Amino acid sequence: MLLSFKTSNFKSFLDEVELKMTPAPKIKGMDYSIIKQTSNKKEIKALSTSIIYGSNASGKTNIVSAMDVFRNIILNGNIRNREKIATPDYAVWRLELIPNFNSLKQEPTTFDIEFNIEDVLVKYGISIDLGNFLAGEYHRKIIREILIIDNKEIYERKEKEISFEEKNLKKYIPDNIDLNQVEALAINNLDDEELFLCNGFKNLYSKTLYDKITRWIGQNFIVAFRSNDLTITDLTNGKEELTRYYNKIAKLIGTSTERIELVDDEKGNQIMLSVFAKLTESNNLNAVPSEIVESLGTFRFLGLFPIFKRALDIGATLVMDELDASINPMIIISLINIFHDEQINKNGAQLIFNTHNPIFLNKNIVRRDEIKFVEKNDTTRVSELYALSDFGTSGEGSVRKNEDYLKNYYTNKYGAIKFIDLSEVFKSKE
């Protein structure tokens, strides 16, 4: 489960921001929305959901993008550009798009993550020098890299130097390894653009620990940038199993189709078909691609369903950009309740998404620490991230448990909202 994600100098975020997935102190109630795991025989708590609010162009999507970019850097093991891959996030394959475009200083971009997997608490961070915004020919380099396991430092890299905590490292490496010899080899083979975790540490120290870390990042950290672009072909699941689920959902939603079927096209991709009764004497059935006849919301949700099922099945952290676009908010509320339900969410899955819909600003749906805001400064054009729980419960600007969150949001008590009057645009003749 994800406990924290931090980034700095990433797109509209200049200073470090942190998306916290741990319960805020002194927030009471709705304990069913807190998931619990153990690490080194100690209990760890995390929020099962987080909802991110903010106006258009505030930076909400940049939070998702930062996670998407970080995830792909780890899985690729380096900070080099690559051919376009299966994501609509251009920053994943063109890293020169990452640095804040208003900063004149050459600041490093940082990523830090903390998560728990298989009773192991992992903290990993990197700091990379990408130059300024759009510096495509710049010589990039990794200037910091640190790995901490169960709150004990394993190694820290600073450019071409690296130090190890031998007493903490011995637990994860074979007894016959000569640490002095291996350390010299590791230092001599450091590359400016390659992560030590994915190269030297993996090959010279502990492939087992490397596999555990990258397995969580690759399989349990699911990031869907612009999820409105996702289709059934992006996801893998059993065709017969999906068909059964789709027809249950179709009945709940109330579609006018006879049933939903999945078929393979010539390339082996799964195509969703809506089957209609043909009103003729033969009473044959006609199948039409669902994308043509179903509403956009119905088609989107059916296409996204496998990713929710997979997250719940394996206890993944699911990060969704534009999740509720075209989808009935009551469906989203049902999903939130499912992630809050320990009888259904038995493996501790988490759901993080951004939205404009204020219906979720409700103390009966989510806790205060599950509500996040992103606001961009109109002068500096730099974004900041904060939680509703950061306001506290007493003193000036406080938010009490029984207050109307939605009303407060629309009266600009929390910020992260912009009132826009387009009438002058339409009145203007120039």
XYZ file of C-alpha atoms in Angstrom:
430
model
C 0.000 0.000 0.000
C 1.115 3.546 -0.747
C 1.944 5.712 2.256
C 3.447 8.801 0.652
C 4.529 10.244 -2.693
C 6.599 13.421 -2.995
C 7.888 15.414 -5.933
C 9.491 18.773 -6.673
C 10.347 20.735 -9.825
C 7.800 18.733 -11.738
C 5.727 20.730 -14.232
C 3.655 23.251 -12.235
C 5.075 22.038 -8.908
C 8.308 23.826 -8.026
C 8.674 23.299 -4.275
C 8.259 19.845 -2.803
C 4.684 18.620 -2.451
C 3.518 15.454 -0.743
C 0.472 13.309 -1.364
C -0.047 11.682 2.019
C -1.948 8.431 2.232
C -1.568 8.065 6.000
C -4.375 9.094 8.364
C -4.024 12.614 9.757
C -3.620 12.918 13.549
C -6.787 13.651 15.531
C -9.153 12.829 12.658
C -11.827 10.573 14.112
C -14.561 8.500 12.558
C -14.986 6.411 9.411
C -12.308 3.993 10.580
C -13.553 1.511 7.978
C -11.822 3.656 5.332
C -8.429 2.953 6.936
C -6.511 -0.116 5.793
C -3.968 -1.831 8.009
C -0.886 -3.890 7.287
C 2.195 -4.921 9.224
C 5.864 -4.146 8.703
C 8.545 -5.638 10.898
C 5.774 -6.702 13.330
C 4.474 -3.125 13.566
C 1.032 -2.030 12.384
C 0.901 0.488 9.551
C -2.230 2.425 8.646
C -3.145 4.030 5.326
C -6.125 5.705 3.710
C -8.035 3.603 1.219
C -9.018 6.595 -0.946
C -7.942 10.132 -1.799
C -9.869 12.606 -3.968
C -8.028 15.565 -5.500
C -9.863 18.828 -6.268
C -8.779 21.935 -8.124
C -9.745 24.223 -10.978
C -8.753 23.617 -14.593
C -4.986 24.042 -15.159
C -4.346 24.020 -11.406
C -2.046 20.981 -11.522
C -4.317 18.074 -10.536
C -3.265 16.025 -13.545
C 0.389 16.845 -12.854
C 0.183 14.828 -9.633
C -0.894 11.792 -11.665
C 1.741 12.562 -14.306
C 4.488 12.692 -11.664
C 3.534 9.205 -10.487
C 3.355 7.976 -14.080
C 6.807 9.369 -14.935
C 8.414 8.078 -11.729
C 6.935 4.620 -12.246
C 8.270 4.400 -15.792
C 11.735 5.692 -14.815
C 12.015 2.865 -12.277
C 10.738 0.204 -14.664
C 13.123 1.380 -17.398
C 16.036 1.810 -14.979
C 17.323 5.070 -16.491
C 16.509 8.717 -17.270
C 16.971 8.531 -21.024
C 14.277 9.416 -23.537
C 12.663 6.547 -25.375
C 10.273 5.810 -28.170
C 6.662 6.644 -27.375
C 5.134 3.963 -25.190
C 1.576 2.993 -24.338
C 0.639 6.104 -22.357
C -0.784 9.460 -23.465
C 1.589 11.187 -21.015
C 4.267 12.746 -23.227
C 6.491 13.490 -20.221
C 7.030 9.748 -19.732
C 9.038 9.459 -22.930
C 10.295 13.071 -23.252
C 11.750 13.919 -19.854
C 12.717 17.454 -20.934
C 9.008 18.274 -20.453
C 9.296 17.668 -16.706
C 11.100 20.723 -15.192
C 8.976 23.665 -14.089
C 8.712 25.943 -17.116
C 8.732 29.175 -15.083
C 11.887 28.512 -13.094
C 15.049 30.275 -14.283
C 17.175 28.350 -11.806
C 18.488 24.918 -12.699
C 16.738 22.908 -10.015
C 16.828 19.108 -9.708
C 13.608 17.143 -10.069
C 12.926 14.851 -7.134
C 10.709 11.854 -6.491
C 10.298 10.095 -3.154
C 7.948 7.224 -2.443
C 7.084 5.192 0.645
C 5.086 1.983 0.437
C 4.607 -1.315 2.216
C 4.783 -4.678 0.465
C 4.876 -8.160 1.967
C 5.627 -6.798 5.466
C 8.522 -4.721 4.139
C 8.458 -0.932 4.440
C 10.220 0.651 1.462
C 11.388 4.241 1.093
C 13.080 5.124 -2.168
C 14.022 8.490 -3.580
C 15.830 9.936 -6.590
C 16.954 13.420 -7.545
C 17.753 14.012 -11.203
C 19.308 16.903 -13.104
C 17.395 17.422 -16.347
C 18.421 21.017 -16.980
C 15.725 23.590 -17.641
C 12.395 23.034 -19.375
C 12.807 21.699 -22.949
C 16.578 21.230 -22.586
C 16.517 18.197 -24.866
C 20.275 18.082 -25.584
C 21.268 18.540 -21.943
C 23.599 15.987 -20.301
C 21.344 14.455 -17.680
C 22.531 12.870 -14.497
C 21.275 11.274 -11.328
C 22.538 13.359 -8.422
C 20.901 11.491 -5.542
C 19.448 8.053 -4.920
C 18.539 6.539 -1.570
C 17.008 3.249 -0.442
C 15.657 2.714 3.082
C 14.127 -0.593 4.185
C 12.149 -0.854 7.433
C 13.450 2.607 8.409
C 17.080 1.495 8.006
C 19.220 3.028 5.287
C 20.629 0.510 2.811
C 22.543 2.842 0.517
C 22.774 6.453 -0.552
C 24.176 7.614 -3.848
C 25.452 11.123 -4.513
C 26.374 11.454 -8.195
C 29.464 9.244 -8.682
C 29.790 8.291 -5.021
C 27.816 5.735 -3.093
C 27.840 4.666 0.548
C 26.396 1.501 2.093
C 25.207 0.693 5.587
C 26.790 -2.752 5.856
C 24.980 -3.837 9.026
C 21.620 -3.107 7.392
C 22.627 -4.546 4.027
C 23.824 -7.950 5.278
C 20.258 -9.130 5.858
C 19.546 -9.025 2.124
C 22.746 -10.353 0.518
C 24.430 -13.789 0.387
C 26.993 -14.511 3.117
C 29.798 -15.199 0.627
C 29.818 -11.669 -0.860
C 32.967 -9.596 -0.226
C 31.383 -6.203 0.464
C 34.579 -4.207 -0.068
C 35.228 -5.793 -3.444
C 31.612 -5.449 -4.564
C 31.418 -1.838 -3.397
C 34.459 -0.889 -5.475
C 32.928 -2.600 -8.490
C 29.611 -0.825 -7.920
C 31.227 2.622 -7.703
C 33.343 2.065 -10.805
C 30.267 1.129 -12.820
C 27.981 3.996 -11.828
C 26.416 5.656 -14.859
C 25.049 9.219 -14.832
C 21.768 8.177 -16.434
C 21.212 4.744 -14.878
C 19.589 3.999 -11.541
C 21.836 2.067 -9.190
C 18.796 0.208 -7.848
C 18.007 -1.286 -11.247
C 21.580 -2.056 -12.277
C 24.355 -2.320 -9.673
C 22.136 -3.162 -6.697
C 20.129 -5.682 -8.694
C 23.183 -7.431 -10.176
C 25.717 -7.148 -7.348
C 23.749 -7.138 -4.106
C 20.153 -8.327 -3.873
C 18.039 -9.252 -6.868
C 15.428 -10.550 -4.421
C 14.942 -7.137 -2.824
C 15.072 -5.429 -6.217
C 12.381 -7.791 -7.528
C 10.161 -7.108 -4.533
C 10.418 -3.323 -4.979
C 9.924 -3.283 -8.732
C 7.125 -5.853 -8.553
C 5.094 -3.465 -6.406
C 5.885 -0.507 -8.658
C 5.177 -2.486 -11.822
C 2.102 -4.442 -10.731
C 0.626 -2.867 -7.597
C 1.141 0.797 -8.498
C -1.345 1.279 -11.330
C -1.343 4.787 -12.809
C -3.931 5.654 -15.463
C -3.029 9.036 -16.975
C -6.058 10.437 -18.837
C -8.124 7.382 -18.088
C -10.725 8.523 -20.604
C -8.315 7.190 -23.249
C -8.326 3.679 -21.772
C -10.234 0.958 -23.581
C -10.797 -2.741 -23.040
C -7.824 -3.486 -25.294
C -5.508 -1.807 -22.766
C -6.371 -4.353 -20.104
C -5.953 -8.092 -19.809
C -8.417 -10.369 -18.095
C -10.276 -13.580 -18.752
C -12.780 -13.018 -21.569
C -15.489 -15.297 -20.166
C -15.112 -13.859 -16.674
C -15.320 -10.289 -17.962
C -18.371 -11.112 -20.033
C -20.208 -12.319 -16.930
C -19.322 -9.160 -15.023
C -20.232 -6.908 -17.933
C -23.719 -8.363 -18.183
C -24.284 -7.949 -14.451
C -23.227 -4.298 -14.740
C -25.381 -3.775 -17.835
C -28.444 -4.946 -15.902
C -27.641 -2.639 -12.970
C -27.129 0.347 -15.248
C -30.181 -0.513 -17.309
C -28.846 -0.662 -20.849
C -31.277 -1.488 -23.655
C -29.088 -4.228 -25.081
C -29.863 -7.928 -24.890
C -26.387 -8.654 -23.541
C -22.702 -7.681 -23.768
C -20.187 -9.968 -25.470
C -16.415 -9.877 -25.872
C -14.802 -11.084 -29.085
C -11.252 -11.062 -30.426
C -10.451 -9.021 -33.521
C -7.856 -10.025 -36.134
C -5.028 -8.665 -33.956
C -6.204 -10.504 -30.850
C -7.581 -7.395 -29.133
C -10.789 -7.745 -27.172
C -13.750 -5.878 -28.649
C -16.877 -5.147 -26.652
C -20.121 -5.856 -28.516
C -23.696 -4.933 -27.646
C -26.169 -7.561 -28.757
C -29.679 -6.484 -29.821
C -32.784 -8.533 -30.633
C -33.643 -8.299 -34.318
C -37.369 -7.778 -34.701
C -37.985 -10.153 -37.605
C -39.718 -13.475 -38.009
C -36.415 -15.288 -37.497
C -35.810 -13.303 -34.268
C -32.052 -13.361 -34.908
C -29.682 -11.262 -32.813
C -27.516 -8.448 -34.138
C -24.196 -7.520 -32.537
C -22.941 -3.939 -32.770
C -19.673 -2.497 -31.354
C -20.606 -1.057 -27.958
C -18.678 2.125 -28.671
C -21.250 2.946 -31.366
C -24.500 2.342 -29.507
C -23.784 2.697 -25.788
C -23.566 6.034 -24.025
C -20.053 7.346 -23.483
C -20.398 6.914 -19.729
C -21.547 3.294 -20.008
C -18.822 2.418 -22.507
C -16.142 4.136 -20.397
C -17.127 2.396 -17.198
C -17.306 -1.028 -18.809
C -13.883 -0.405 -20.302
C -12.466 0.673 -16.928
C -14.085 -2.096 -14.897
C -11.263 -4.673 -15.339
C -8.736 -2.260 -13.871
C -10.856 -1.832 -10.727
C -11.326 -5.570 -10.396
C -7.610 -6.205 -10.776
C -6.756 -3.540 -8.177
C -9.146 -5.107 -5.654
C -7.950 -8.644 -6.453
C -4.259 -7.914 -5.815
C -4.515 -5.010 -3.344
C -3.078 -2.429 -5.732
C -2.851 1.335 -5.442
C -4.923 2.642 -8.360
C -4.344 6.252 -9.462
C -6.900 7.548 -11.971
C -6.838 10.783 -13.946
C -10.271 12.073 -15.071
C -11.958 8.999 -13.585
C -15.490 10.381 -13.425
C -15.621 12.040 -16.861
C -19.013 11.037 -18.355
C -19.653 8.522 -15.554
C -22.629 8.884 -13.212
C -21.359 10.148 -9.816
C -23.468 7.494 -8.054
C -21.270 4.856 -9.705
C -18.165 6.622 -8.365
C -19.706 6.811 -4.877
C -20.359 3.071 -5.083
C -16.689 2.507 -6.021
C -15.531 4.652 -3.091
C -17.743 2.616 -0.753
C -16.289 -0.608 -2.172
C -12.722 0.539 -1.458
C -13.901 1.489 2.056
C -15.522 -1.930 2.616
C -13.072 -4.335 4.253
C -15.342 -7.269 3.394
C -14.895 -6.542 -0.334
C -11.540 -4.774 -0.276
C -9.864 -7.627 1.581
C -6.395 -7.018 0.135
C -6.091 -3.342 1.029
C -6.466 -1.736 -2.403
C -6.371 2.068 -2.670
C -8.131 4.469 -5.045
C -6.747 7.945 -5.825
C -8.415 10.181 -8.415
C -8.868 13.813 -9.379
C -12.238 15.374 -10.093
C -14.309 18.543 -10.511
C -17.481 16.991 -9.112
C -18.261 18.487 -5.680
C -20.683 15.691 -4.726
C -17.848 13.796 -3.028
C -17.206 16.731 -0.651
C -19.352 15.055 1.939
C -18.380 14.009 5.451
C -20.571 10.925 5.070
C -18.615 9.732 2.030
C -14.942 10.449 2.834
C -12.792 11.641 5.721
C -11.219 15.090 5.765
C -7.752 13.646 5.234
C -9.010 11.885 2.093
C -9.895 15.215 0.461
C -6.965 16.948 -1.255
C -6.724 20.295 -3.050
C -4.393 21.652 -5.718
C -4.168 25.414 -6.202
C -2.002 27.399 -8.613
C -0.712 30.863 -7.793
C -1.873 33.248 -10.533
C 1.338 35.297 -10.272
C 4.042 32.649 -10.013
C 2.006 29.929 -11.779
C 3.324 27.447 -9.233
C 0.990 24.805 -7.767
C 0.659 23.613 -4.197
C -1.004 20.522 -2.769
C -2.747 20.306 0.597
C -5.452 18.332 2.410
C -8.691 19.431 4.033
C -7.345 18.026 7.298
C -4.457 20.546 7.139
C -6.886 23.308 8.166
C -7.191 21.942 11.679
C -10.286 21.936 13.880
C -9.807 25.068 15.961
C -8.723 28.671 15.488
C -8.959 30.930 12.470
C -9.584 29.099 9.199
C -10.385 25.838 10.973
C -12.763 23.201 9.639
C -14.950 21.345 12.092
C -16.271 17.850 11.536
C -19.919 18.912 11.262
C -19.346 21.673 8.682
C -20.726 21.628 5.141
C -17.612 20.879 3.056
C -19.320 21.536 -0.266
C -20.705 24.922 0.820
C -17.332 25.950 2.223
C -15.630 24.976 -1.033
C -17.959 27.138 -3.113
C -17.493 30.081 -0.742
C -13.730 29.736 -1.314
C -12.904 28.792 2.267
C -10.492 26.097 1.108
C -9.084 27.758 -2.014
C -8.419 25.594 -5.089
C -11.415 27.080 -6.874
C -11.546 29.798 -9.519
C -14.650 31.766 -10.444
C -14.623 32.467 -14.173
C -16.953 34.828 -16.057
C -16.819 34.136 -19.793
C -19.370 36.817 -20.699
C -16.698 39.394 -21.589
C -15.141 36.908 -24.015
C -18.400 36.535 -25.913
C -19.181 40.258 -25.767
C -15.807 41.218 -27.206
C -15.571 41.821 -30.956
C -11.783 41.898 -31.058
